Amino acid sequence: MKKISLVIPAYNEEINIPIIREKIADVFNSQLPQYVYELIFVNDGSRDNTQQVLEQLASEFPEVKYIEFSRNFGHQAALKAGLNHVDELSNATISLDCDLQHPPCFIPELIQEWEKGYDLVYTIRRYDVSESFFKKFTSNLYYKILARLSDFQFEKGEGADFKLYDARVISEIKKNHESDLFLRGFTKWIGFKQKGINFQAGVRENGISQYTINKMFALALAGVTSFSVKPLYLAAYLGLFFSLMSMLYIPYVIYALVTKTEISGWASIISTIVFFGGLQLCILGIIGIYLGKIFTQVKERPLFIIKSKNF
């Protein structure tokens, strides 16, 4: 029998963990009896009773495995830890969130496409009417910008970590040791035969989203800077453009000096100085982000620290 591993990051999800375990079990028992499966929960430094719930479930159900972090290292680190610990005998791995916004009922469709020969099956999120306009707009805008700034094309709604990975893809992911990991981009970069399927995002079952605006912004920034140096080229092009504009202005200044024409406009001069000062700081910030990523990478600190696990 083929084996499917499921990697599920969890942060303060004590209520949702038993629910998603039961829903996944129902899917495999009723629709996928020809497969065996394991559940790898990654406790990302939860502050509630997530760990106690995982330990209880692991004692009752042999397919439940858990990894406990020493602190909160972030969603991408938790996802990477789970993928790193996938059983080498697993034929495929599925990653999904614990809050049930990645509905387990789509698991059979992911596996069906994988059985057709696709190495990586990703999902394309279709928003329902309950999603805010701001959420939909910013998500679509971000992936359009990312597509422009990188060498990869993202479909509208693509980007969720609800994916199926063939064993060969997992093998390549395990080799990755980036300190500022952006798996959504890495799975695009990695190649292989890929296929996207549509899915309707579920409603969060319990609790509130642990993905704050700051975390989403940090993830977005990591996505752009991890797979593109185009922002650096953009900074260089801006510098070149404004240098050329200033050179075109020089002949006018010389003419005004020769003809004794008064050059007025202190307000415009001050505004120009402030504008270019801000632009320079922005460009320095872009360079600083890339330097910071290099600094973090060369320290070679671990992406996560495991406090305990049951396998």
PDB file of C-alpha atoms in Angstrom:
ATOM      1  CA  MET A   1       0.000   0.000   0.000  1.00  0.00           C
ATOM      2  CA  LYS A   2       1.176   3.510  -0.774  1.00  0.00           C
ATOM      3  CA  LYS A   3       1.846   5.797   2.157  1.00  0.00           C
ATOM      4  CA  ILE A   4       0.761   9.438   2.416  1.00  0.00           C
ATOM      5  CA  SER A   5       2.257  11.792   5.013  1.00  0.00           C
ATOM      6  CA  LEU A   6       0.381  14.893   6.109  1.00  0.00           C
ATOM      7  CA  VAL A   7       2.314  17.813   7.632  1.00  0.00           C
ATOM      8  CA  ILE A   8       0.242  20.202   9.755  1.00  0.00           C
ATOM      9  CA  PRO A   9       1.829  23.242  11.480  1.00  0.00           C
ATOM     10  CA  ALA A  10      -0.047  24.264  14.627  1.00  0.00           C
ATOM     11  CA  TYR A  11       0.164  27.394  16.756  1.00  0.00           C
ATOM     12  CA  ASN A  12      -2.397  27.722  19.565  1.00  0.00           C
ATOM     13  CA  GLU A  13      -4.733  25.227  17.885  1.00  0.00           C
ATOM     14  CA  GLU A  14      -5.778  23.057  20.830  1.00  0.00           C
ATOM     15  CA  ILE A  15      -9.425  23.059  19.728  1.00  0.00           C
ATOM     16  CA  ASN A  16      -8.872  22.486  16.010  1.00  0.00           C
ATOM     17  CA  ILE A  17      -6.335  19.644  16.252  1.00  0.00           C
ATOM     18  CA  PRO A  18      -8.807  16.883  17.260  1.00  0.00           C
ATOM     19  CA  ILE A  19     -11.274  18.136  14.646  1.00  0.00           C
ATOM     20  CA  ILE A  20      -8.837  18.066  11.734  1.00  0.00           C
ATOM     21  CA  ARG A  21      -7.509  14.654  12.811  1.00  0.00           C
ATOM     22  CA  GLU A  22     -11.034  13.258  12.777  1.00  0.00           C
ATOM     23  CA  LYS A  23     -11.881  14.828   9.407  1.00  0.00           C
ATOM     24  CA  ILE A  24      -8.704  13.463   7.811  1.00  0.00           C
ATOM     25  CA  ALA A  25      -9.387  10.017   9.270  1.00  0.00           C
ATOM     26  CA  ASP A  26     -12.913  10.109   7.817  1.00  0.00           C
ATOM     27  CA  VAL A  27     -11.556  11.006   4.367  1.00  0.00           C
ATOM     28  CA  PHE A  28      -9.021   8.171   4.325  1.00  0.00           C
ATOM     29  CA  ASN A  29     -11.387   5.595   5.801  1.00  0.00           C
ATOM     30  CA  SER A  30     -14.255   6.375   3.446  1.00  0.00           C
ATOM     31  CA  GLN A  31     -12.568   7.503   0.206  1.00  0.00           C
ATOM     32  CA  LEU A  32      -8.936   6.398   0.369  1.00  0.00           C
ATOM     33  CA  PRO A  33      -8.846   2.984   2.085  1.00  0.00           C
ATOM     34  CA  GLN A  34      -6.117   1.825  -0.297  1.00  0.00           C
ATOM     35  CA  TYR A  35      -3.595   4.193   1.332  1.00  0.00           C
ATOM     36  CA  VAL A  36      -1.933   4.249   4.725  1.00  0.00           C
ATOM     37  CA  TYR A  37      -1.184   7.638   6.234  1.00  0.00           C
ATOM     38  CA  GLU A  38       0.622   9.455   9.019  1.00  0.00           C
ATOM     39  CA  LEU A  39      -0.097  12.844  10.562  1.00  0.00           C
ATOM     40  CA  ILE A  40       2.888  14.997  11.511  1.00  0.00           C
ATOM     41  CA  PHE A  41       1.780  17.908  13.689  1.00  0.00           C
ATOM     42  CA  VAL A  42       4.382  20.611  14.327  1.00  0.00           C
ATOM     43  CA  ASN A  43       3.734  22.575  17.519  1.00  0.00           C
ATOM     44  CA  ASP A  44       5.247  25.971  16.741  1.00  0.00           C
ATOM     45  CA  GLY A  45       5.771  27.134  20.325  1.00  0.00           C
ATOM     46  CA  SER A  46       2.081  27.253  21.229  1.00  0.00           C
ATOM     47  CA  ARG A  47       1.088  28.969  24.475  1.00  0.00           C
ATOM     48  CA  ASP A  48      -2.158  27.061  25.002  1.00  0.00           C
ATOM     49  CA  ASN A  49      -2.698  23.315  25.546  1.00  0.00           C
ATOM     50  CA  THR A  50      -1.727  22.305  22.010  1.00  0.00           C
ATOM     51  CA  GLN A  51       1.124  20.070  23.202  1.00  0.00           C
ATOM     52  CA  GLN A  52      -1.007  18.248  25.771  1.00  0.00           C
ATOM     53  CA  VAL A  53      -3.676  17.619  23.131  1.00  0.00           C
ATOM     54  CA  LEU A  54      -1.068  16.238  20.721  1.00  0.00           C
ATOM     55  CA  GLU A  55       0.389  13.924  23.357  1.00  0.00           C
ATOM     56  CA  GLN A  56      -3.077  12.627  24.206  1.00  0.00           C
ATOM     57  CA  LEU A  57      -3.954  11.985  20.553  1.00  0.00           C
ATOM     58  CA  ALA A  58      -0.591  10.313  19.924  1.00  0.00           C
ATOM     59  CA  SER A  59      -1.292   7.876  22.767  1.00  0.00           C
ATOM     60  CA  GLU A  60      -4.678   6.999  21.243  1.00  0.00           C
ATOM     61  CA  PHE A  61      -3.899   6.971  17.514  1.00  0.00           C
ATOM     62  CA  PRO A  62      -0.632   5.454  16.208  1.00  0.00           C
ATOM     63  CA  GLU A  63      -0.750   7.526  13.016  1.00  0.00           C
ATOM     64  CA  VAL A  64      -0.425  10.765  15.018  1.00  0.00           C
ATOM     65  CA  LYS A  65       3.116  12.100  15.369  1.00  0.00           C
ATOM     66  CA  TYR A  66       4.238  15.413  16.758  1.00  0.00           C
ATOM     67  CA  ILE A  67       7.226  17.739  16.817  1.00  0.00           C
ATOM     68  CA  GLU A  68       7.442  20.380  19.545  1.00  0.00           C
ATOM     69  CA  PHE A  69       9.540  23.516  19.020  1.00  0.00           C
ATOM     70  CA  SER A  70      11.440  25.185  21.865  1.00  0.00           C
ATOM     71  CA  ARG A  71       9.702  28.464  20.934  1.00  0.00           C
ATOM     72  CA  ASN A  72       7.743  30.037  18.114  1.00  0.00           C
ATOM     73  CA  PHE A  73       9.879  29.946  14.957  1.00  0.00           C
ATOM     74  CA  GLY A  74       7.152  30.779  12.438  1.00  0.00           C
ATOM     75  CA  HIS A  75       4.901  28.980  10.002  1.00  0.00           C
ATOM     76  CA  GLN A  76       7.525  28.392   7.294  1.00  0.00           C
ATOM     77  CA  ALA A  77       9.972  26.900   9.803  1.00  0.00           C
ATOM     78  CA  ALA A  78       7.253  24.619  11.166  1.00  0.00           C
ATOM     79  CA  LEU A  79       6.364  23.506   7.669  1.00  0.00           C
ATOM     80  CA  LYS A  80      10.017  22.807   6.841  1.00  0.00           C
ATOM     81  CA  ALA A  81      10.472  20.813  10.058  1.00  0.00           C
ATOM     82  CA  GLY A  82       7.498  18.635   9.220  1.00  0.00           C
ATOM     83  CA  LEU A  83       8.687  18.034   5.665  1.00  0.00           C
ATOM     84  CA  ASN A  84      12.180  17.204   6.942  1.00  0.00           C
ATOM     85  CA  HIS A  85      10.725  14.485   9.181  1.00  0.00           C
ATOM     86  CA  VAL A  86       8.547  12.790   6.588  1.00  0.00           C
ATOM     87  CA  ASP A  87       9.028   9.028   6.548  1.00  0.00           C
ATOM     88  CA  GLU A  88      11.418   7.993   3.772  1.00  0.00           C
ATOM     89  CA  LEU A  89       8.929   5.253   2.873  1.00  0.00           C
ATOM     90  CA  SER A  90       6.198   7.826   2.166  1.00  0.00           C
ATOM     91  CA  ASN A  91       5.240   8.044  -1.479  1.00  0.00           C
ATOM     92  CA  ALA A  92       3.736  11.529  -1.205  1.00  0.00           C
ATOM     93  CA  THR A  93       3.277  14.300   1.344  1.00  0.00           C
ATOM     94  CA  ILE A  94       0.469  16.808   1.787  1.00  0.00           C
ATOM     95  CA  SER A  95       0.880  20.054   3.731  1.00  0.00           C
ATOM     96  CA  LEU A  96      -2.134  21.904   5.084  1.00  0.00           C
ATOM     97  CA  ASP A  97      -3.064  24.327   7.843  1.00  0.00           C
ATOM     98  CA  CYS A  98      -4.661  23.253  11.093  1.00  0.00           C
ATOM     99  CA  ASP A  99      -7.503  25.786  11.086  1.00  0.00           C
ATOM    100  CA  LEU A 100      -9.504  23.849   8.446  1.00  0.00           C
ATOM    101  CA  GLN A 101      -9.310  26.657   5.897  1.00  0.00           C
ATOM    102  CA  HIS A 102      -7.564  23.987   3.832  1.00  0.00           C
ATOM    103  CA  PRO A 103     -10.470  21.500   3.776  1.00  0.00           C
ATOM    104  CA  PRO A 104      -9.421  17.822   4.069  1.00  0.00           C
ATOM    105  CA  CYS A 105     -12.210  16.940   1.619  1.00  0.00           C
ATOM    106  CA  PHE A 106      -9.879  18.084  -1.199  1.00  0.00           C
ATOM    107  CA  ILE A 107      -7.208  15.525  -0.271  1.00  0.00           C
ATOM    108  CA  PRO A 108      -8.619  12.840  -2.649  1.00  0.00           C
ATOM    109  CA  GLU A 109      -8.421  15.293  -5.561  1.00  0.00           C
ATOM    110  CA  LEU A 110      -4.789  16.110  -4.756  1.00  0.00           C
ATOM    111  CA  ILE A 111      -3.933  12.413  -4.662  1.00  0.00           C
ATOM    112  CA  GLN A 112      -5.873  11.763  -7.868  1.00  0.00           C
ATOM    113  CA  GLU A 113      -3.767  14.321  -9.781  1.00  0.00           C
ATOM    114  CA  TRP A 114      -0.588  12.907  -8.243  1.00  0.00           C
ATOM    115  CA  GLU A 115      -1.545   9.424  -9.424  1.00  0.00           C
ATOM    116  CA  LYS A 116      -1.805  10.844 -12.953  1.00  0.00           C
ATOM    117  CA  GLY A 117       1.921  11.553 -12.830  1.00  0.00           C
ATOM    118  CA  TYR A 118       2.237  15.060 -11.407  1.00  0.00           C
ATOM    119  CA  ASP A 119       5.104  15.546  -8.961  1.00  0.00           C
ATOM    120  CA  LEU A 120       3.678  18.608  -7.241  1.00  0.00           C
ATOM    121  CA  VAL A 121      -0.012  19.453  -7.011  1.00  0.00           C
ATOM    122  CA  TYR A 122      -0.695  22.958  -5.702  1.00  0.00           C
ATOM    123  CA  THR A 123      -3.998  24.625  -4.913  1.00  0.00           C
ATOM    124  CA  ILE A 124      -5.569  27.813  -6.252  1.00  0.00           C
ATOM    125  CA  ARG A 125      -7.731  29.500  -3.665  1.00  0.00           C
ATOM    126  CA  ARG A 126     -11.136  30.790  -4.655  1.00  0.00           C
ATOM    127  CA  TYR A 127     -12.401  33.307  -2.117  1.00  0.00           C
ATOM    128  CA  ASP A 128     -15.976  33.237  -0.906  1.00  0.00           C
ATOM    129  CA  VAL A 129     -18.144  36.255  -0.187  1.00  0.00           C
ATOM    130  CA  SER A 130     -17.188  36.235   3.505  1.00  0.00           C
ATOM    131  CA  GLU A 131     -13.585  37.195   2.720  1.00  0.00           C
ATOM    132  CA  SER A 132     -12.886  40.904   3.051  1.00  0.00           C
ATOM    133  CA  PHE A 133     -12.136  42.977  -0.028  1.00  0.00           C
ATOM    134  CA  PHE A 134      -8.849  44.064   1.573  1.00  0.00           C
ATOM    135  CA  LYS A 135      -7.710  40.447   2.019  1.00  0.00           C
ATOM    136  CA  LYS A 136      -8.538  39.485  -1.563  1.00  0.00           C
ATOM    137  CA  PHE A 137      -7.100  42.664  -3.061  1.00  0.00           C
ATOM    138  CA  THR A 138      -3.787  42.593  -1.180  1.00  0.00           C
ATOM    139  CA  SER A 139      -3.303  38.870  -1.815  1.00  0.00           C
ATOM    140  CA  ASN A 140      -3.853  39.191  -5.563  1.00  0.00           C
ATOM    141  CA  LEU A 141      -1.731  42.359  -5.753  1.00  0.00           C
ATOM    142  CA  TYR A 142       1.155  40.722  -3.899  1.00  0.00           C
ATOM    143  CA  TYR A 143       1.365  37.715  -6.211  1.00  0.00           C
ATOM    144  CA  LYS A 144       1.165  39.959  -9.265  1.00  0.00           C
ATOM    145  CA  ILE A 145       4.116  41.956  -7.921  1.00  0.00           C
ATOM    146  CA  LEU A 146       5.992  38.767  -7.024  1.00  0.00           C
ATOM    147  CA  ALA A 147       5.447  37.412 -10.534  1.00  0.00           C
ATOM    148  CA  ARG A 148       6.834  40.644 -11.999  1.00  0.00           C
ATOM    149  CA  LEU A 149       9.854  40.711  -9.711  1.00  0.00           C
ATOM    150  CA  SER A 150      10.727  37.026 -10.017  1.00  0.00           C
ATOM    151  CA  ASP A 151      11.083  34.578 -12.863  1.00  0.00           C
ATOM    152  CA  PHE A 152       7.975  32.616 -11.870  1.00  0.00           C
ATOM    153  CA  GLN A 153       4.338  33.029 -12.794  1.00  0.00           C
ATOM    154  CA  PHE A 154       1.731  32.656 -10.061  1.00  0.00           C
ATOM    155  CA  GLU A 155      -1.881  32.063 -10.962  1.00  0.00           C
ATOM    156  CA  LYS A 156      -4.515  34.288  -9.390  1.00  0.00           C
ATOM    157  CA  GLY A 157      -5.305  32.777  -5.996  1.00  0.00           C
ATOM    158  CA  GLU A 158      -2.214  30.566  -5.954  1.00  0.00           C
ATOM    159  CA  GLY A 159       0.137  30.678  -3.023  1.00  0.00           C
ATOM    160  CA  ALA A 160      -1.379  28.641  -0.219  1.00  0.00           C
ATOM    161  CA  ASP A 161       0.768  25.966   1.435  1.00  0.00           C
ATOM    162  CA  PHE A 162      -1.981  23.441   0.713  1.00  0.00           C
ATOM    163  CA  LYS A 163       0.034  21.185  -1.596  1.00  0.00           C
ATOM    164  CA  LEU A 164       0.938  17.616  -2.415  1.00  0.00           C
ATOM    165  CA  TYR A 165       4.615  16.781  -2.908  1.00  0.00           C
ATOM    166  CA  ASP A 166       5.943  13.627  -4.500  1.00  0.00           C
ATOM    167  CA  ALA A 167       8.744  11.834  -2.639  1.00  0.00           C
ATOM    168  CA  ARG A 168      11.269  13.189  -5.161  1.00  0.00           C
ATOM    169  CA  VAL A 169      10.201  16.760  -4.394  1.00  0.00           C
ATOM    170  CA  ILE A 170      10.448  16.127  -0.647  1.00  0.00           C
ATOM    171  CA  SER A 171      13.978  14.826  -1.163  1.00  0.00           C
ATOM    172  CA  GLU A 172      14.979  18.130  -2.785  1.00  0.00           C
ATOM    173  CA  ILE A 173      13.236  20.231  -0.126  1.00  0.00           C
ATOM    174  CA  LYS A 174      15.178  18.407   2.590  1.00  0.00           C
ATOM    175  CA  LYS A 175      18.419  19.567   0.946  1.00  0.00           C
ATOM    176  CA  ASN A 176      17.432  23.230   1.321  1.00  0.00           C
ATOM    177  CA  HIS A 177      19.132  25.045   4.214  1.00  0.00           C
ATOM    178  CA  GLU A 178      18.063  28.654   3.660  1.00  0.00           C
ATOM    179  CA  SER A 179      17.682  30.680   6.833  1.00  0.00           C
ATOM    180  CA  ASP A 180      14.930  32.885   5.386  1.00  0.00           C
ATOM    181  CA  LEU A 181      12.838  30.211   3.751  1.00  0.00           C
ATOM    182  CA  PHE A 182       9.901  30.924   1.444  1.00  0.00           C
ATOM    183  CA  LEU A 183       8.546  27.513   0.501  1.00  0.00           C
ATOM    184  CA  ARG A 184       5.850  28.863  -1.789  1.00  0.00           C
ATOM    185  CA  GLY A 185       8.524  30.310  -4.037  1.00  0.00           C
ATOM    186  CA  PHE A 186      10.901  27.378  -3.616  1.00  0.00           C
ATOM    187  CA  THR A 187       8.290  24.922  -4.890  1.00  0.00           C
ATOM    188  CA  LYS A 188       7.952  27.082  -8.009  1.00  0.00           C
ATOM    189  CA  TRP A 189      11.710  27.258  -8.474  1.00  0.00           C
ATOM    190  CA  ILE A 190      12.223  23.538  -7.942  1.00  0.00           C
ATOM    191  CA  GLY A 191      10.580  22.545 -11.210  1.00  0.00           C
ATOM    192  CA  PHE A 192       9.200  19.035 -11.791  1.00  0.00           C
ATOM    193  CA  LYS A 193       5.796  18.351 -13.326  1.00  0.00           C
ATOM    194  CA  GLN A 194       3.217  20.551 -11.586  1.00  0.00           C
ATOM    195  CA  LYS A 195      -0.562  20.937 -11.689  1.00  0.00           C
ATOM    196  CA  GLY A 196      -2.922  23.375  -9.962  1.00  0.00           C
ATOM    197  CA  ILE A 197      -6.436  22.631  -8.744  1.00  0.00           C
ATOM    198  CA  ASN A 198      -9.101  25.036  -7.519  1.00  0.00           C
ATOM    199  CA  PHE A 199     -10.405  24.871  -3.981  1.00  0.00           C
ATOM    200  CA  GLN A 200     -12.890  26.842  -1.937  1.00  0.00           C
ATOM    201  CA  ALA A 201     -11.253  27.913   1.300  1.00  0.00           C
ATOM    202  CA  GLY A 202     -13.092  26.763   4.385  1.00  0.00           C
ATOM    203  CA  VAL A 203     -14.152  28.932   7.280  1.00  0.00           C
ATOM    204  CA  ARG A 204     -11.850  28.884  10.285  1.00  0.00           C
ATOM    205  CA  GLU A 205     -13.423  26.368  12.666  1.00  0.00           C
ATOM    206  CA  ASN A 206     -12.393  27.899  15.993  1.00  0.00           C
ATOM    207  CA  GLY A 207     -10.259  30.712  17.344  1.00  0.00           C
ATOM    208  CA  ILE A 208      -8.715  33.575  15.411  1.00  0.00           C
ATOM    209  CA  SER A 209      -6.068  33.612  12.721  1.00  0.00           C
ATOM    210  CA  GLN A 210      -2.514  33.551  14.085  1.00  0.00           C
ATOM    211  CA  TYR A 211      -1.220  35.181  10.908  1.00  0.00           C
ATOM    212  CA  THR A 212      -1.026  38.867  11.812  1.00  0.00           C
ATOM    213  CA  ILE A 213      -0.517  41.720   9.349  1.00  0.00           C
ATOM    214  CA  ASN A 214       3.135  41.960  10.443  1.00  0.00           C
ATOM    215  CA  LYS A 215       3.692  38.253   9.792  1.00  0.00           C
ATOM    216  CA  MET A 216       2.042  38.470   6.381  1.00  0.00           C
ATOM    217  CA  PHE A 217       4.182  41.487   5.475  1.00  0.00           C
ATOM    218  CA  ALA A 218       7.354  39.682   6.604  1.00  0.00           C
ATOM    219  CA  LEU A 219       6.387  36.649   4.510  1.00  0.00           C
ATOM    220  CA  ALA A 220       5.692  38.865   1.507  1.00  0.00           C
ATOM    221  CA  LEU A 221       9.073  40.574   1.888  1.00  0.00           C
ATOM    222  CA  ALA A 222      10.820  37.208   2.195  1.00  0.00           C
ATOM    223  CA  GLY A 223       9.098  36.045  -0.973  1.00  0.00           C
ATOM    224  CA  VAL A 224      10.334  38.984  -3.027  1.00  0.00           C
ATOM    225  CA  THR A 225      13.899  39.089  -1.690  1.00  0.00           C
ATOM    226  CA  SER A 226      14.448  35.316  -1.635  1.00  0.00           C
ATOM    227  CA  PHE A 227      13.858  34.774  -5.335  1.00  0.00           C
ATOM    228  CA  SER A 228      14.718  38.018  -7.044  1.00  0.00           C
ATOM    229  CA  VAL A 229      17.412  40.687  -7.171  1.00  0.00           C
ATOM    230  CA  LYS A 230      15.224  42.888  -9.359  1.00  0.00           C
ATOM    231  CA  PRO A 231      14.607  45.369  -6.509  1.00  0.00           C
ATOM    232  CA  LEU A 232      18.352  46.071  -6.551  1.00  0.00           C
ATOM    233  CA  TYR A 233      18.242  46.639 -10.308  1.00  0.00           C
ATOM    234  CA  LEU A 234      15.204  48.871  -9.835  1.00  0.00           C
ATOM    235  CA  ALA A 235      17.163  50.964  -7.335  1.00  0.00           C
ATOM    236  CA  ALA A 236      20.039  51.252  -9.812  1.00  0.00           C
ATOM    237  CA  TYR A 237      17.691  52.236 -12.646  1.00  0.00           C
ATOM    238  CA  LEU A 238      16.056  54.903 -10.486  1.00  0.00           C
ATOM    239  CA  GLY A 239      19.462  56.326  -9.622  1.00  0.00           C
ATOM    240  CA  LEU A 240      20.462  56.372 -13.293  1.00  0.00           C
ATOM    241  CA  PHE A 241      17.182  57.980 -14.346  1.00  0.00           C
ATOM    242  CA  PHE A 242      17.381  60.833 -11.852  1.00  0.00           C
ATOM    243  CA  SER A 243      21.067  61.358 -12.646  1.00  0.00           C
ATOM    244  CA  LEU A 244      20.161  61.829 -16.306  1.00  0.00           C
ATOM    245  CA  MET A 245      17.348  64.199 -15.354  1.00  0.00           C
ATOM    246  CA  SER A 246      19.749  66.303 -13.298  1.00  0.00           C
ATOM    247  CA  MET A 247      22.212  66.397 -16.205  1.00  0.00           C
ATOM    248  CA  LEU A 248      19.456  67.758 -18.431  1.00  0.00           C
ATOM    249  CA  TYR A 249      18.842  70.486 -15.852  1.00  0.00           C
ATOM    250  CA  ILE A 250      22.508  71.594 -15.760  1.00  0.00           C
ATOM    251  CA  PRO A 251      22.424  73.475 -19.124  1.00  0.00           C
ATOM    252  CA  TYR A 252      19.480  75.551 -17.854  1.00  0.00           C
ATOM    253  CA  VAL A 253      21.413  76.483 -14.704  1.00  0.00           C
ATOM    254  CA  ILE A 254      24.469  77.511 -16.762  1.00  0.00           C
ATOM    255  CA  TYR A 255      22.295  79.572 -19.095  1.00  0.00           C
ATOM    256  CA  ALA A 256      20.671  81.318 -16.133  1.00  0.00           C
ATOM    257  CA  LEU A 257      24.075  82.179 -14.651  1.00  0.00           C
ATOM    258  CA  VAL A 258      25.397  83.561 -17.953  1.00  0.00           C
ATOM    259  CA  THR A 259      22.317  85.675 -18.625  1.00  0.00           C
ATOM    260  CA  LYS A 260      22.074  86.810 -14.987  1.00  0.00           C
ATOM    261  CA  THR A 261      18.591  85.312 -14.814  1.00  0.00           C
ATOM    262  CA  GLU A 262      17.372  84.789 -11.268  1.00  0.00           C
ATOM    263  CA  ILE A 263      16.783  81.143 -10.372  1.00  0.00           C
ATOM    264  CA  SER A 264      13.858  81.259  -7.973  1.00  0.00           C
ATOM    265  CA  GLY A 265      11.908  78.573  -6.187  1.00  0.00           C
ATOM    266  CA  TRP A 266      13.249  77.748  -2.734  1.00  0.00           C
ATOM    267  CA  ALA A 267      10.155  75.669  -2.011  1.00  0.00           C
ATOM    268  CA  SER A 268      10.746  73.479  -5.039  1.00  0.00           C
ATOM    269  CA  ILE A 269      14.432  73.110  -4.152  1.00  0.00           C
ATOM    270  CA  ILE A 270      13.645  72.020  -0.589  1.00  0.00           C
ATOM    271  CA  SER A 271      10.969  69.616  -1.856  1.00  0.00           C
ATOM    272  CA  THR A 272      13.447  68.141  -4.317  1.00  0.00           C
ATOM    273  CA  ILE A 273      16.072  67.670  -1.600  1.00  0.00           C
ATOM    274  CA  VAL A 274      13.558  65.971   0.702  1.00  0.00           C
ATOM    275  CA  PHE A 275      12.309  63.752  -2.133  1.00  0.00           C
ATOM    276  CA  PHE A 276      15.767  62.564  -3.134  1.00  0.00           C
ATOM    277  CA  GLY A 277      16.749  62.115   0.502  1.00  0.00           C
ATOM    278  CA  GLY A 278      13.779  59.824   1.001  1.00  0.00           C
ATOM    279  CA  LEU A 279      14.572  57.976  -2.226  1.00  0.00           C
ATOM    280  CA  GLN A 280      18.159  57.411  -1.099  1.00  0.00           C
ATOM    281  CA  LEU A 281      16.993  56.051   2.253  1.00  0.00           C
ATOM    282  CA  CYS A 282      14.569  53.740   0.452  1.00  0.00           C
ATOM    283  CA  ILE A 283      17.338  52.416  -1.795  1.00  0.00           C
ATOM    284  CA  LEU A 284      19.641  51.963   1.201  1.00  0.00           C
ATOM    285  CA  GLY A 285      16.824  50.049   2.894  1.00  0.00           C
ATOM    286  CA  ILE A 286      16.538  47.677  -0.072  1.00  0.00           C
ATOM    287  CA  ILE A 287      20.279  47.064  -0.007  1.00  0.00           C
ATOM    288  CA  GLY A 288      20.125  46.611   3.769  1.00  0.00           C
ATOM    289  CA  ILE A 289      17.473  43.912   3.476  1.00  0.00           C
ATOM    290  CA  TYR A 290      19.659  41.875   1.140  1.00  0.00           C
ATOM    291  CA  LEU A 291      22.721  42.411   3.351  1.00  0.00           C
ATOM    292  CA  GLY A 292      20.670  41.329   6.364  1.00  0.00           C
ATOM    293  CA  LYS A 293      19.687  38.106   4.603  1.00  0.00           C
ATOM    294  CA  ILE A 294      23.353  37.394   3.866  1.00  0.00           C
ATOM    295  CA  PHE A 295      24.282  38.148   7.486  1.00  0.00           C
ATOM    296  CA  THR A 296      21.600  35.764   8.760  1.00  0.00           C
ATOM    297  CA  GLN A 297      22.597  33.029   6.324  1.00  0.00           C
ATOM    298  CA  VAL A 298      26.341  33.092   7.083  1.00  0.00           C
ATOM    299  CA  LYS A 299      25.707  32.693  10.819  1.00  0.00           C
ATOM    300  CA  GLU A 300      24.255  29.265   9.975  1.00  0.00           C
ATOM    301  CA  ARG A 301      21.912  29.196  12.930  1.00  0.00           C
ATOM    302  CA  PRO A 302      19.288  26.442  12.767  1.00  0.00           C
ATOM    303  CA  LEU A 303      15.941  27.332  11.231  1.00  0.00           C
ATOM    304  CA  PHE A 304      14.229  25.775  14.253  1.00  0.00           C
ATOM    305  CA  ILE A 305      15.038  23.954  17.501  1.00  0.00           C
ATOM    306  CA  ILE A 306      13.114  20.826  18.455  1.00  0.00           C
ATOM    307  CA  LYS A 307      12.236  20.449  22.119  1.00  0.00           C
ATOM    308  CA  SER A 308      10.580  17.036  21.828  1.00  0.00           C
ATOM    309  CA  LYS A 309       9.028  14.592  19.378  1.00  0.00           C
ATOM    310  CA  ASN A 310       7.469  11.141  19.568  1.00  0.00           C
ATOM    311  CA  PHE A 311       9.179   9.468  16.597  1.00  0.00           C
TER     312      PHE A 311
END
